[in-house]
Amino acid sequence: KLQFLYFIVAMKTWEEYYPEDKTNGFGFVTKEKEEFRKYFFETGRPETTGGRLMTTVVRRDKGIRSVDWNCEGRYYASGTKDGYLVVQDLAKMLERGRTVVFEVAASDDRHGLEVSNVRWHPHDPSIVATVAGEKLKIWDIRQKSSEACIASADFRTAEGKSAGHGLNLRWHPTAQQVYVGTSDDWMMVYSFNMDSKKFDLLTTYKFNYVVNEFDIDPSGGTLIACNETGAIDTFSLPSKTSGTPGISQQSKKTSMQCHSVSVFSIDVDPQGRFFAIGSADSIVSFMTLRFESMGCFSVCRDEIRSITFSHDGELTCVASKNELYIVHTMTQKIVSKLPELPPGENYYAARWHPKRYVLLYCTDSDHDSGNVYFWVPNAEAKEIRESNN
């Protein structure tokens, strides 16, 4: 009786939060909506303040470095410390079977080092980019793994010297350029042509300091980089490539000192209104794209490893090594705090679903193992969010 009552309450929560539509907002049509509900609200899932922790979707013997959703929100990818790119299908969770639809292992010569970043194509749900070691690669998950790498590029300067290992990765919103930040503080800008399956190195730019992360606003007009000095630098970007270099000293617009210590993470609101940065002093700052302050707050005790906005920018996920909070963006009020991880396991990166309030996040541990989890808000989170609007 208790289990039945628990399930009825869960279904009620789903109806309140996800109104009826043909695809449930997840990019696929579910014939058995009851099964979908039952999977995500299965008895025994731990409850959190403002939400519910769903199933663990990936377990690896090594840590997981990056996660991302494709543009439709059906597939999610993870890049692991032991060199795997793993793509899973959300729809196949309904079958309780194997959810992995594509995987490239470390033993494959195409991918021999840690996959430090994974990013899906902005418009094509089957194309995903990775950086591993000194290689940028584009994968088509519709192909066999042995034939799926449709393009690759080495991180080399114009003089042919190594630019270091790839760390950060972003597609330009037009999907005509790919930007990579390396361990030697180079920004590598490539043009990519889907028809010819070919990369062309447009330009390289050497920073005089450590760049921890960067992001591009949805219009594609501005790149924002955060660095070890506590400052952010902004660069003007062309709306189309047409052979024009994507970043240079001439395209640099502003440099602003935001923190007294290193800024580790950044994310731009998908609606293009504002961005957030997280620093080593555990402070998160919100700013408009006109660089007007929207306020700052501190909820974590350690450096901010990851920041990510929900699809509508209403919610912000803030993660440090040991803590992960969901915050209402405009008021900076805490909506939810996720449960503490097992000893030795640490939060690493997080990404919101492109259409729904579903958070995908990954962990690593002191023992090198890693997991990927889902979290969804409950009716309490919905009430808090609406009361703050």
mmCIF file of C-alpha atoms in Angstrom:
data_model
loop_
_atom_site.group_PDB
_atom_site.id
_atom_site.type_symbol
_atom_site.label_atom_id
_atom_site.label_comp_id
_atom_site.label_asym_id
_atom_site.label_seq_id
_atom_site.Cartn_x
_atom_site.Cartn_y
_atom_site.Cartn_z
ATOM 1 C CA LYS A 1 0.000 0.000 0.000
ATOM 2 C CA LEU A 2 2.798 2.382 0.876
ATOM 3 C CA GLN A 3 4.551 1.711 -2.442
ATOM 4 C CA PHE A 4 1.324 2.265 -4.355
ATOM 5 C CA LEU A 5 0.673 5.554 -2.561
ATOM 6 C CA TYR A 6 4.254 6.641 -3.206
ATOM 7 C CA PHE A 7 3.851 5.909 -6.911
ATOM 8 C CA ILE A 8 0.565 7.863 -7.137
ATOM 9 C CA VAL A 9 2.235 10.902 -5.560
ATOM 10 C CA ALA A 10 5.122 10.595 -8.030
ATOM 11 C CA MET A 11 2.747 10.526 -11.011
ATOM 12 C CA LYS A 12 0.961 13.598 -9.666
ATOM 13 C CA THR A 13 4.308 15.392 -9.466
ATOM 14 C CA TRP A 14 5.059 14.463 -13.079
ATOM 15 C CA GLU A 15 1.708 15.823 -14.289
ATOM 16 C CA GLU A 16 2.273 19.123 -12.466
ATOM 17 C CA TYR A 17 5.782 19.580 -13.772
ATOM 18 C CA TYR A 18 5.552 18.100 -17.262
ATOM 19 C CA PRO A 19 2.203 18.837 -18.987
ATOM 20 C CA GLU A 20 0.906 16.544 -21.698
ATOM 21 C CA ASP A 21 2.681 16.773 -25.055
ATOM 22 C CA LYS A 22 3.504 14.371 -27.850
ATOM 23 C CA THR A 23 7.155 13.886 -27.002
ATOM 24 C CA ASN A 24 7.218 14.688 -23.276
ATOM 25 C CA GLY A 25 9.886 17.240 -24.232
ATOM 26 C CA PHE A 26 12.558 14.571 -24.573
ATOM 27 C CA GLY A 27 12.793 14.308 -28.354
ATOM 28 C CA PHE A 28 11.040 10.949 -28.688
ATOM 29 C CA VAL A 29 7.436 9.764 -28.635
ATOM 30 C CA THR A 30 6.582 7.479 -25.728
ATOM 31 C CA LYS A 31 3.798 4.996 -26.401
ATOM 32 C CA GLU A 32 3.705 3.997 -22.758
ATOM 33 C CA LYS A 33 3.766 7.188 -20.728
ATOM 34 C CA GLU A 34 3.025 5.205 -17.583
ATOM 35 C CA GLU A 35 6.268 3.280 -18.053
ATOM 36 C CA PHE A 36 8.164 6.524 -18.451
ATOM 37 C CA ARG A 37 6.706 7.831 -15.213
ATOM 38 C CA LYS A 38 7.384 4.597 -13.386
ATOM 39 C CA TYR A 39 11.010 4.560 -14.436
ATOM 40 C CA PHE A 40 11.791 8.080 -13.321
ATOM 41 C CA PHE A 41 9.801 7.872 -10.085
ATOM 42 C CA GLU A 42 10.639 4.327 -9.155
ATOM 43 C CA THR A 43 10.256 3.582 -5.452
ATOM 44 C CA GLY A 44 13.552 3.817 -3.625
ATOM 45 C CA ARG A 45 14.998 6.828 -5.395
ATOM 46 C CA PRO A 46 16.428 9.141 -2.726
ATOM 47 C CA GLU A 47 14.508 12.380 -2.214
ATOM 48 C CA THR A 48 16.280 15.720 -1.863
ATOM 49 C CA THR A 49 15.071 19.131 -0.828
ATOM 50 C CA GLY A 50 13.260 20.430 -3.901
ATOM 51 C CA GLY A 51 13.874 17.412 -6.108
ATOM 52 C CA ARG A 52 14.550 13.732 -6.577
ATOM 53 C CA LEU A 53 17.779 11.961 -7.478
ATOM 54 C CA MET A 54 17.103 9.594 -10.340
ATOM 55 C CA THR A 55 18.949 6.568 -11.622
ATOM 56 C CA THR A 56 22.700 6.325 -11.991
ATOM 57 C CA VAL A 57 23.143 6.106 -15.762
ATOM 58 C CA VAL A 58 26.892 5.520 -16.111
ATOM 59 C CA ARG A 59 29.413 3.803 -13.853
ATOM 60 C CA ARG A 60 33.094 3.731 -14.786
ATOM 61 C CA ASP A 61 36.241 2.410 -13.176
ATOM 62 C CA LYS A 62 37.838 5.771 -13.947
ATOM 63 C CA GLY A 63 36.591 9.305 -13.354
ATOM 64 C CA ILE A 64 34.201 11.096 -15.733
ATOM 65 C CA ARG A 65 35.364 14.470 -17.000
ATOM 66 C CA SER A 66 32.475 15.869 -19.038
ATOM 67 C CA VAL A 67 28.788 15.366 -19.856
ATOM 68 C CA ASP A 68 26.477 16.942 -22.419
ATOM 69 C CA TRP A 69 23.004 16.561 -23.983
ATOM 70 C CA ASN A 70 22.406 16.596 -27.702
ATOM 71 C CA CYS A 71 20.202 19.349 -29.163
ATOM 72 C CA GLU A 72 17.052 17.199 -29.036
ATOM 73 C CA GLY A 73 17.610 16.054 -25.478
ATOM 74 C CA ARG A 74 17.391 12.362 -26.346
ATOM 75 C CA TYR A 75 21.073 11.383 -26.267
ATOM 76 C CA TYR A 76 23.586 12.265 -23.580
ATOM 77 C CA ALA A 77 27.333 11.792 -23.837
ATOM 78 C CA SER A 78 30.077 11.409 -21.265
ATOM 79 C CA GLY A 79 33.832 11.637 -21.621
ATOM 80 C CA THR A 80 35.881 9.558 -19.214
ATOM 81 C CA LYS A 81 39.315 9.641 -17.680
ATOM 82 C CA ASP A 82 40.155 6.262 -19.168
ATOM 83 C CA GLY A 83 39.506 7.467 -22.700
ATOM 84 C CA TYR A 84 35.898 6.518 -23.415
ATOM 85 C CA LEU A 85 33.290 8.503 -25.264
ATOM 86 C CA VAL A 86 29.956 6.995 -24.221
ATOM 87 C CA VAL A 87 26.633 7.999 -25.788
ATOM 88 C CA GLN A 88 23.390 6.789 -24.230
ATOM 89 C CA ASP A 89 19.752 6.913 -25.287
ATOM 90 C CA LEU A 90 17.217 8.268 -22.818
ATOM 91 C CA ALA A 91 14.352 6.500 -24.619
ATOM 92 C CA LYS A 92 15.956 3.092 -24.130
ATOM 93 C CA MET A 93 15.720 3.524 -20.392
ATOM 94 C CA LEU A 94 12.053 2.599 -20.815
ATOM 95 C CA GLU A 95 13.107 -0.868 -21.890
ATOM 96 C CA ARG A 96 15.402 -1.277 -18.887
ATOM 97 C CA GLY A 97 17.953 -2.613 -21.323
ATOM 98 C CA ARG A 98 21.298 -1.472 -22.666
ATOM 99 C CA THR A 99 21.158 2.292 -23.115
ATOM 100 C CA VAL A 100 24.573 2.700 -24.760
ATOM 101 C CA VAL A 101 24.187 3.444 -28.467
ATOM 102 C CA PHE A 102 27.779 4.447 -29.184
ATOM 103 C CA GLU A 103 31.096 3.906 -27.427
ATOM 104 C CA VAL A 104 34.748 4.427 -28.282
ATOM 105 C CA ALA A 105 37.197 2.760 -25.929
ATOM 106 C CA ALA A 106 40.697 3.734 -24.824
ATOM 107 C CA SER A 107 42.083 0.654 -26.593
ATOM 108 C CA ASP A 108 40.942 2.161 -29.901
ATOM 109 C CA ASP A 109 43.827 3.996 -31.572
ATOM 110 C CA ARG A 110 41.490 6.870 -32.353
ATOM 111 C CA HIS A 111 41.043 7.749 -28.700
ATOM 112 C CA GLY A 112 43.912 6.836 -26.411
ATOM 113 C CA LEU A 113 43.876 9.540 -23.738
ATOM 114 C CA GLU A 114 41.497 11.151 -21.274
ATOM 115 C CA VAL A 115 38.421 12.666 -22.908
ATOM 116 C CA SER A 116 38.542 16.051 -21.223
ATOM 117 C CA ASN A 117 35.512 17.599 -22.922
ATOM 118 C CA VAL A 118 32.448 16.541 -24.913
ATOM 119 C CA ARG A 119 30.153 18.888 -26.858
ATOM 120 C CA TRP A 120 27.293 18.070 -29.207
ATOM 121 C CA HIS A 121 26.715 19.838 -32.512
ATOM 122 C CA PRO A 122 24.318 22.793 -31.966
ATOM 123 C CA HIS A 123 21.844 21.576 -34.601
ATOM 124 C CA ASP A 124 22.659 17.991 -35.622
ATOM 125 C CA PRO A 125 21.580 15.444 -32.959
ATOM 126 C CA SER A 126 23.990 12.771 -34.251
ATOM 127 C CA ILE A 127 27.260 14.743 -34.324
ATOM 128 C CA VAL A 128 29.441 15.139 -31.233
ATOM 129 C CA ALA A 129 32.901 16.655 -30.748
ATOM 130 C CA THR A 130 35.569 15.592 -28.248
ATOM 131 C CA VAL A 131 39.006 16.713 -27.148
ATOM 132 C CA ALA A 132 41.429 14.052 -25.928
ATOM 133 C CA GLY A 133 45.154 14.601 -25.645
ATOM 134 C CA GLU A 134 46.279 16.760 -28.558
ATOM 135 C CA LYS A 135 43.351 15.799 -30.803
ATOM 136 C CA LEU A 136 40.019 17.361 -31.687
ATOM 137 C CA LYS A 137 37.622 14.837 -33.208
ATOM 138 C CA ILE A 138 34.134 14.874 -34.655
ATOM 139 C CA TRP A 139 32.031 11.719 -34.359
ATOM 140 C CA ASP A 140 28.904 10.583 -36.173
ATOM 141 C CA ILE A 141 27.156 8.208 -33.776
ATOM 142 C CA ARG A 142 25.091 6.705 -36.623
ATOM 143 C CA GLN A 143 28.232 5.007 -37.914
ATOM 144 C CA LYS A 144 30.129 2.018 -36.573
ATOM 145 C CA SER A 145 32.721 3.059 -34.012
ATOM 146 C CA SER A 146 35.554 2.094 -36.379
ATOM 147 C CA GLU A 147 34.196 4.503 -39.014
ATOM 148 C CA ALA A 148 32.550 7.119 -36.817
ATOM 149 C CA CYS A 149 35.424 9.620 -36.607
ATOM 150 C CA ILE A 150 34.557 11.830 -39.564
ATOM 151 C CA ALA A 151 37.142 14.571 -38.917
ATOM 152 C CA SER A 152 40.138 15.215 -36.672
ATOM 153 C CA ALA A 153 42.715 17.926 -36.068
ATOM 154 C CA ASP A 154 45.960 18.175 -34.115
ATOM 155 C CA PHE A 155 46.574 21.033 -31.702
ATOM 156 C CA ARG A 156 49.472 22.682 -33.497
ATOM 157 C CA THR A 157 50.394 26.326 -33.769
ATOM 158 C CA ALA A 158 50.957 28.047 -37.109
ATOM 159 C CA GLU A 159 54.659 27.206 -36.687
ATOM 160 C CA GLY A 160 53.840 23.519 -36.283
ATOM 161 C CA LYS A 161 54.644 23.341 -32.565
ATOM 162 C CA SER A 162 52.479 21.540 -30.047
ATOM 163 C CA ALA A 163 49.828 23.738 -28.412
ATOM 164 C CA GLY A 164 49.341 21.328 -25.497
ATOM 165 C CA HIS A 165 46.461 19.062 -24.556
ATOM 166 C CA GLY A 166 42.880 20.120 -25.190
ATOM 167 C CA LEU A 167 40.884 21.153 -22.128
ATOM 168 C CA ASN A 168 37.870 23.247 -23.138
ATOM 169 C CA LEU A 169 35.640 22.926 -26.180
ATOM 170 C CA ARG A 170 32.808 24.999 -27.659
ATOM 171 C CA TRP A 171 30.942 25.044 -30.956
ATOM 172 C CA HIS A 172 30.084 28.415 -32.417
ATOM 173 C CA PRO A 173 26.247 28.668 -32.503
ATOM 174 C CA THR A 174 26.369 28.603 -36.312
ATOM 175 C CA ALA A 175 28.279 25.281 -36.090
ATOM 176 C CA GLN A 176 30.772 26.684 -38.591
ATOM 177 C CA GLN A 177 33.566 27.059 -36.064
ATOM 178 C CA VAL A 178 34.968 25.000 -33.195
ATOM 179 C CA TYR A 179 36.940 26.664 -30.386
ATOM 180 C CA VAL A 180 39.407 24.734 -28.222
ATOM 181 C CA GLY A 181 41.371 25.932 -25.198
ATOM 182 C CA THR A 182 44.581 24.006 -24.452
ATOM 183 C CA SER A 183 46.774 23.268 -21.455
ATOM 184 C CA ASP A 184 49.446 25.640 -22.806
ATOM 185 C CA ASP A 185 46.906 28.502 -22.881
ATOM 186 C CA TRP A 186 46.351 28.562 -26.621
ATOM 187 C CA MET A 187 42.967 29.214 -28.180
ATOM 188 C CA MET A 188 42.637 27.145 -31.346
ATOM 189 C CA VAL A 189 39.885 28.160 -33.778
ATOM 190 C CA TYR A 190 38.883 25.738 -36.527
ATOM 191 C CA SER A 191 36.354 26.015 -39.309
ATOM 192 C CA PHE A 192 34.416 22.805 -39.926
ATOM 193 C CA ASN A 193 32.607 21.846 -43.107
ATOM 194 C CA MET A 194 30.078 19.035 -42.743
ATOM 195 C CA ASP A 195 30.002 18.357 -46.479
ATOM 196 C CA SER A 196 33.741 17.895 -46.900
ATOM 197 C CA LYS A 197 34.222 16.540 -43.333
ATOM 198 C CA LYS A 198 37.277 18.745 -43.035
ATOM 199 C CA PHE A 199 38.853 21.058 -40.451
ATOM 200 C CA ASP A 200 40.764 24.203 -41.372
ATOM 201 C CA LEU A 201 42.781 26.032 -38.734
ATOM 202 C CA LEU A 202 41.564 29.627 -38.854
ATOM 203 C CA THR A 203 43.710 31.156 -36.162
ATOM 204 C CA THR A 204 45.583 30.564 -32.906
ATOM 205 C CA TYR A 205 45.779 32.964 -30.000
ATOM 206 C CA LYS A 206 48.227 32.742 -27.080
ATOM 207 C CA PHE A 207 47.084 34.027 -23.708
ATOM 208 C CA ASN A 208 49.639 35.396 -21.249
ATOM 209 C CA TYR A 209 47.922 33.671 -18.339
ATOM 210 C CA VAL A 210 46.051 30.477 -17.512
ATOM 211 C CA VAL A 211 42.559 30.414 -19.041
ATOM 212 C CA ASN A 212 40.381 28.078 -16.992
ATOM 213 C CA GLU A 213 37.226 28.095 -19.122
ATOM 214 C CA PHE A 214 35.380 30.082 -21.777
ATOM 215 C CA ASP A 215 31.923 30.276 -23.313
ATOM 216 C CA ILE A 216 30.191 31.855 -26.336
ATOM 217 C CA ASP A 217 26.908 33.738 -26.130
ATOM 218 C CA PRO A 218 23.954 32.294 -28.100
ATOM 219 C CA SER A 219 24.103 35.025 -30.750
ATOM 220 C CA GLY A 220 27.678 33.979 -31.524
ATOM 221 C CA GLY A 221 28.936 37.534 -31.228
ATOM 222 C CA THR A 222 30.979 37.353 -28.022
ATOM 223 C CA LEU A 223 33.440 34.929 -26.454
ATOM 224 C CA ILE A 224 34.057 35.311 -22.709
ATOM 225 C CA ALA A 225 37.150 33.738 -21.125
ATOM 226 C CA CYS A 226 37.863 33.516 -17.387
ATOM 227 C CA ASN A 227 41.388 33.188 -16.033
ATOM 228 C CA GLU A 228 43.716 32.653 -13.105
ATOM 229 C CA THR A 229 44.007 36.371 -12.308
ATOM 230 C CA GLY A 230 40.314 36.645 -11.394
ATOM 231 C CA ALA A 231 39.515 38.587 -14.568
ATOM 232 C CA ILE A 232 37.349 37.910 -17.606
ATOM 233 C CA ASP A 233 38.267 38.870 -21.173
ATOM 234 C CA THR A 234 35.741 39.319 -23.968
ATOM 235 C CA PHE A 235 36.316 38.998 -27.699
ATOM 236 C CA SER A 236 34.137 39.965 -30.661
ATOM 237 C CA LEU A 237 33.366 37.074 -32.978
ATOM 238 C CA PRO A 238 32.155 37.180 -36.570
ATOM 239 C CA SER A 239 28.655 35.883 -37.193
ATOM 240 C CA LYS A 240 29.966 33.795 -40.101
ATOM 241 C CA THR A 241 33.396 32.337 -40.670
ATOM 242 C CA SER A 242 34.067 33.224 -44.333
ATOM 243 C CA GLY A 243 37.752 32.727 -43.633
ATOM 244 C CA THR A 244 37.817 35.430 -40.947
ATOM 245 C CA PRO A 245 39.860 34.564 -37.840
ATOM 246 C CA GLY A 246 37.647 33.938 -34.831
ATOM 247 C CA ILE A 247 39.793 35.525 -32.121
ATOM 248 C CA SER A 248 42.758 37.909 -32.067
ATOM 249 C CA GLN A 249 44.202 40.780 -30.103
ATOM 250 C CA GLN A 250 42.305 43.123 -32.411
ATOM 251 C CA SER A 251 39.001 41.436 -31.608
ATOM 252 C CA LYS A 252 39.487 41.803 -27.862
ATOM 253 C CA LYS A 253 36.757 44.064 -26.466
ATOM 254 C CA THR A 254 37.155 44.327 -22.706
ATOM 255 C CA SER A 255 39.028 42.955 -19.714
ATOM 256 C CA MET A 256 37.348 43.162 -16.330
ATOM 257 C CA GLN A 257 38.670 42.233 -12.887
ATOM 258 C CA CYS A 258 35.832 40.343 -11.199
ATOM 259 C CA HIS A 259 37.521 38.433 -8.370
ATOM 260 C CA SER A 260 40.729 38.623 -6.390
ATOM 261 C CA VAL A 261 41.411 34.925 -7.006
ATOM 262 C CA SER A 262 41.222 32.564 -9.977
ATOM 263 C CA VAL A 263 37.897 32.232 -11.838
ATOM 264 C CA PHE A 264 37.356 28.560 -12.686
ATOM 265 C CA SER A 265 33.985 28.259 -14.402
ATOM 266 C CA ILE A 266 31.580 30.185 -16.623
ATOM 267 C CA ASP A 267 28.253 29.648 -18.365
ATOM 268 C CA VAL A 268 26.101 31.939 -20.518
ATOM 269 C CA ASP A 269 22.319 31.907 -20.205
ATOM 270 C CA PRO A 270 20.791 30.037 -23.212
ATOM 271 C CA GLN A 271 18.482 33.010 -23.731
ATOM 272 C CA GLY A 272 21.489 35.326 -24.135
ATOM 273 C CA ARG A 273 20.687 37.705 -21.265
ATOM 274 C CA PHE A 274 23.412 37.135 -18.688
ATOM 275 C CA PHE A 275 26.240 34.867 -17.570
ATOM 276 C CA ALA A 276 27.652 33.487 -14.340
ATOM 277 C CA ILE A 277 31.214 32.868 -13.184
ATOM 278 C CA GLY A 278 32.508 30.838 -10.243
ATOM 279 C CA SER A 279 35.808 31.395 -8.485
ATOM 280 C CA ALA A 280 38.300 29.799 -6.120
ATOM 281 C CA ASP A 281 36.862 31.787 -3.184
ATOM 282 C CA SER A 282 33.526 29.906 -3.662
ATOM 283 C CA ILE A 283 31.736 33.078 -4.836
ATOM 284 C CA VAL A 284 29.377 32.997 -7.827
ATOM 285 C CA SER A 285 28.810 36.269 -9.702
ATOM 286 C CA PHE A 286 25.986 37.017 -12.129
ATOM 287 C CA MET A 287 26.395 39.670 -14.829
ATOM 288 C CA THR A 288 24.449 40.847 -17.858
ATOM 289 C CA LEU A 289 26.107 40.625 -21.254
ATOM 290 C CA ARG A 290 26.545 44.384 -20.932
ATOM 291 C CA PHE A 291 28.729 43.517 -17.919
ATOM 292 C CA GLU A 292 26.363 45.016 -15.365
ATOM 293 C CA SER A 293 26.386 43.216 -12.030
ATOM 294 C CA MET A 294 23.307 41.218 -11.075
ATOM 295 C CA GLY A 295 24.712 40.273 -7.689
ATOM 296 C CA CYS A 296 26.857 37.545 -6.196
ATOM 297 C CA PHE A 297 26.494 34.896 -3.522
ATOM 298 C CA SER A 298 28.328 32.044 -1.857
ATOM 299 C CA VAL A 299 26.707 28.713 -1.004
ATOM 300 C CA CYS A 300 29.623 26.303 -1.411
ATOM 301 C CA ARG A 301 32.642 25.941 0.816
ATOM 302 C CA ASP A 302 35.145 25.167 -1.962
ATOM 303 C CA GLU A 303 36.080 26.450 -5.406
ATOM 304 C CA ILE A 304 33.293 26.418 -7.993
ATOM 305 C CA ARG A 305 33.997 23.630 -10.461
ATOM 306 C CA SER A 306 30.922 23.897 -12.652
ATOM 307 C CA ILE A 307 28.082 26.318 -13.433
ATOM 308 C CA THR A 308 25.228 25.620 -15.821
ATOM 309 C CA PHE A 309 21.907 27.339 -16.618
ATOM 310 C CA SER A 310 18.613 25.571 -17.315
ATOM 311 C CA HIS A 311 17.112 25.873 -20.804
ATOM 312 C CA ASP A 312 15.147 29.002 -19.845
ATOM 313 C CA GLY A 313 17.823 30.464 -17.567
ATOM 314 C CA GLU A 314 15.498 30.326 -14.548
ATOM 315 C CA LEU A 315 17.597 27.830 -12.590
ATOM 316 C CA THR A 316 21.351 27.676 -12.106
ATOM 317 C CA CYS A 317 23.330 24.629 -11.017
ATOM 318 C CA VAL A 318 26.411 25.478 -8.947
ATOM 319 C CA ALA A 319 28.860 22.690 -8.075
ATOM 320 C CA SER A 320 32.012 22.567 -5.994
ATOM 321 C CA LYS A 321 34.046 19.501 -5.161
ATOM 322 C CA ASN A 322 31.707 18.289 -2.429
ATOM 323 C CA GLU A 323 28.481 20.265 -2.903
ATOM 324 C CA LEU A 324 25.900 20.846 -5.619
ATOM 325 C CA TYR A 325 23.127 23.446 -5.346
ATOM 326 C CA ILE A 326 20.194 24.432 -7.551
ATOM 327 C CA VAL A 327 19.636 28.194 -7.320
ATOM 328 C CA HIS A 328 16.904 30.486 -8.639
ATOM 329 C CA THR A 329 18.837 32.743 -11.000
ATOM 330 C CA MET A 330 17.093 36.072 -10.526
ATOM 331 C CA THR A 331 16.898 35.984 -6.725
ATOM 332 C CA GLN A 332 19.886 33.710 -5.992
ATOM 333 C CA LYS A 333 17.696 31.787 -3.531
ATOM 334 C CA ILE A 334 18.495 28.106 -3.003
ATOM 335 C CA VAL A 335 15.928 25.788 -4.570
ATOM 336 C CA SER A 336 17.653 22.526 -3.698
ATOM 337 C CA LYS A 337 20.824 21.043 -2.311
ATOM 338 C CA LEU A 338 21.753 17.620 -3.618
ATOM 339 C CA PRO A 339 22.806 14.937 -1.140
ATOM 340 C CA GLU A 340 26.395 14.484 -0.115
ATOM 341 C CA LEU A 341 28.341 11.992 -2.181
ATOM 342 C CA PRO A 342 29.990 8.880 -0.727
ATOM 343 C CA PRO A 343 33.407 9.503 0.864
ATOM 344 C CA GLY A 344 36.036 10.109 -1.798
ATOM 345 C CA GLU A 345 33.541 10.828 -4.604
ATOM 346 C CA ASN A 346 33.499 14.396 -5.971
ATOM 347 C CA TYR A 347 31.255 16.473 -8.234
ATOM 348 C CA TYR A 348 32.962 17.344 -11.508
ATOM 349 C CA ALA A 349 30.620 18.758 -14.174
ATOM 350 C CA ALA A 350 26.894 19.245 -14.848
ATOM 351 C CA ARG A 351 24.555 20.075 -17.753
ATOM 352 C CA TRP A 352 20.819 20.827 -17.901
ATOM 353 C CA HIS A 353 18.527 19.149 -20.421
ATOM 354 C CA PRO A 354 17.942 21.504 -23.424
ATOM 355 C CA LYS A 355 14.138 21.462 -22.984
ATOM 356 C CA ARG A 356 13.309 20.300 -19.467
ATOM 357 C CA TYR A 357 14.345 20.750 -15.853
ATOM 358 C CA VAL A 358 16.430 17.588 -15.811
ATOM 359 C CA LEU A 359 20.008 17.865 -14.590
ATOM 360 C CA LEU A 360 22.745 15.510 -15.774
ATOM 361 C CA TYR A 361 25.921 15.561 -13.681
ATOM 362 C CA CYS A 362 29.059 13.501 -13.306
ATOM 363 C CA THR A 363 31.533 12.658 -10.587
ATOM 364 C CA ASP A 364 34.999 11.273 -10.120
ATOM 365 C CA SER A 365 36.644 9.964 -6.987
ATOM 366 C CA ASP A 366 39.890 9.639 -5.126
ATOM 367 C CA HIS A 367 39.887 6.017 -6.311
ATOM 368 C CA ASP A 368 39.442 7.061 -9.974
ATOM 369 C CA SER A 369 35.906 5.658 -10.324
ATOM 370 C CA GLY A 370 33.130 7.891 -11.636
ATOM 371 C CA ASN A 371 29.353 8.037 -12.099
ATOM 372 C CA VAL A 372 26.766 9.995 -14.055
ATOM 373 C CA TYR A 373 23.432 10.842 -12.412
ATOM 374 C CA PHE A 374 20.060 12.453 -13.181
ATOM 375 C CA TRP A 375 18.212 14.869 -10.906
ATOM 376 C CA VAL A 376 14.722 16.324 -11.467
ATOM 377 C CA PRO A 377 12.858 18.949 -9.397
ATOM 378 C CA ASN A 378 9.648 18.075 -7.587
ATOM 379 C CA ALA A 379 6.535 20.139 -6.977
ATOM 380 C CA GLU A 380 8.242 21.944 -4.119
ATOM 381 C CA ALA A 381 10.949 23.219 -6.476
ATOM 382 C CA LYS A 382 8.259 24.273 -8.929
ATOM 383 C CA GLU A 383 6.443 26.214 -6.215
ATOM 384 C CA ILE A 384 9.631 27.962 -5.097
ATOM 385 C CA ARG A 385 10.508 28.903 -8.675
ATOM 386 C CA GLU A 386 7.057 30.302 -9.449
ATOM 387 C CA SER A 387 6.835 32.241 -6.183
ATOM 388 C CA ASN A 388 10.073 34.004 -7.047
ATOM 389 C CA ASN A 389 8.929 35.073 -10.518
#
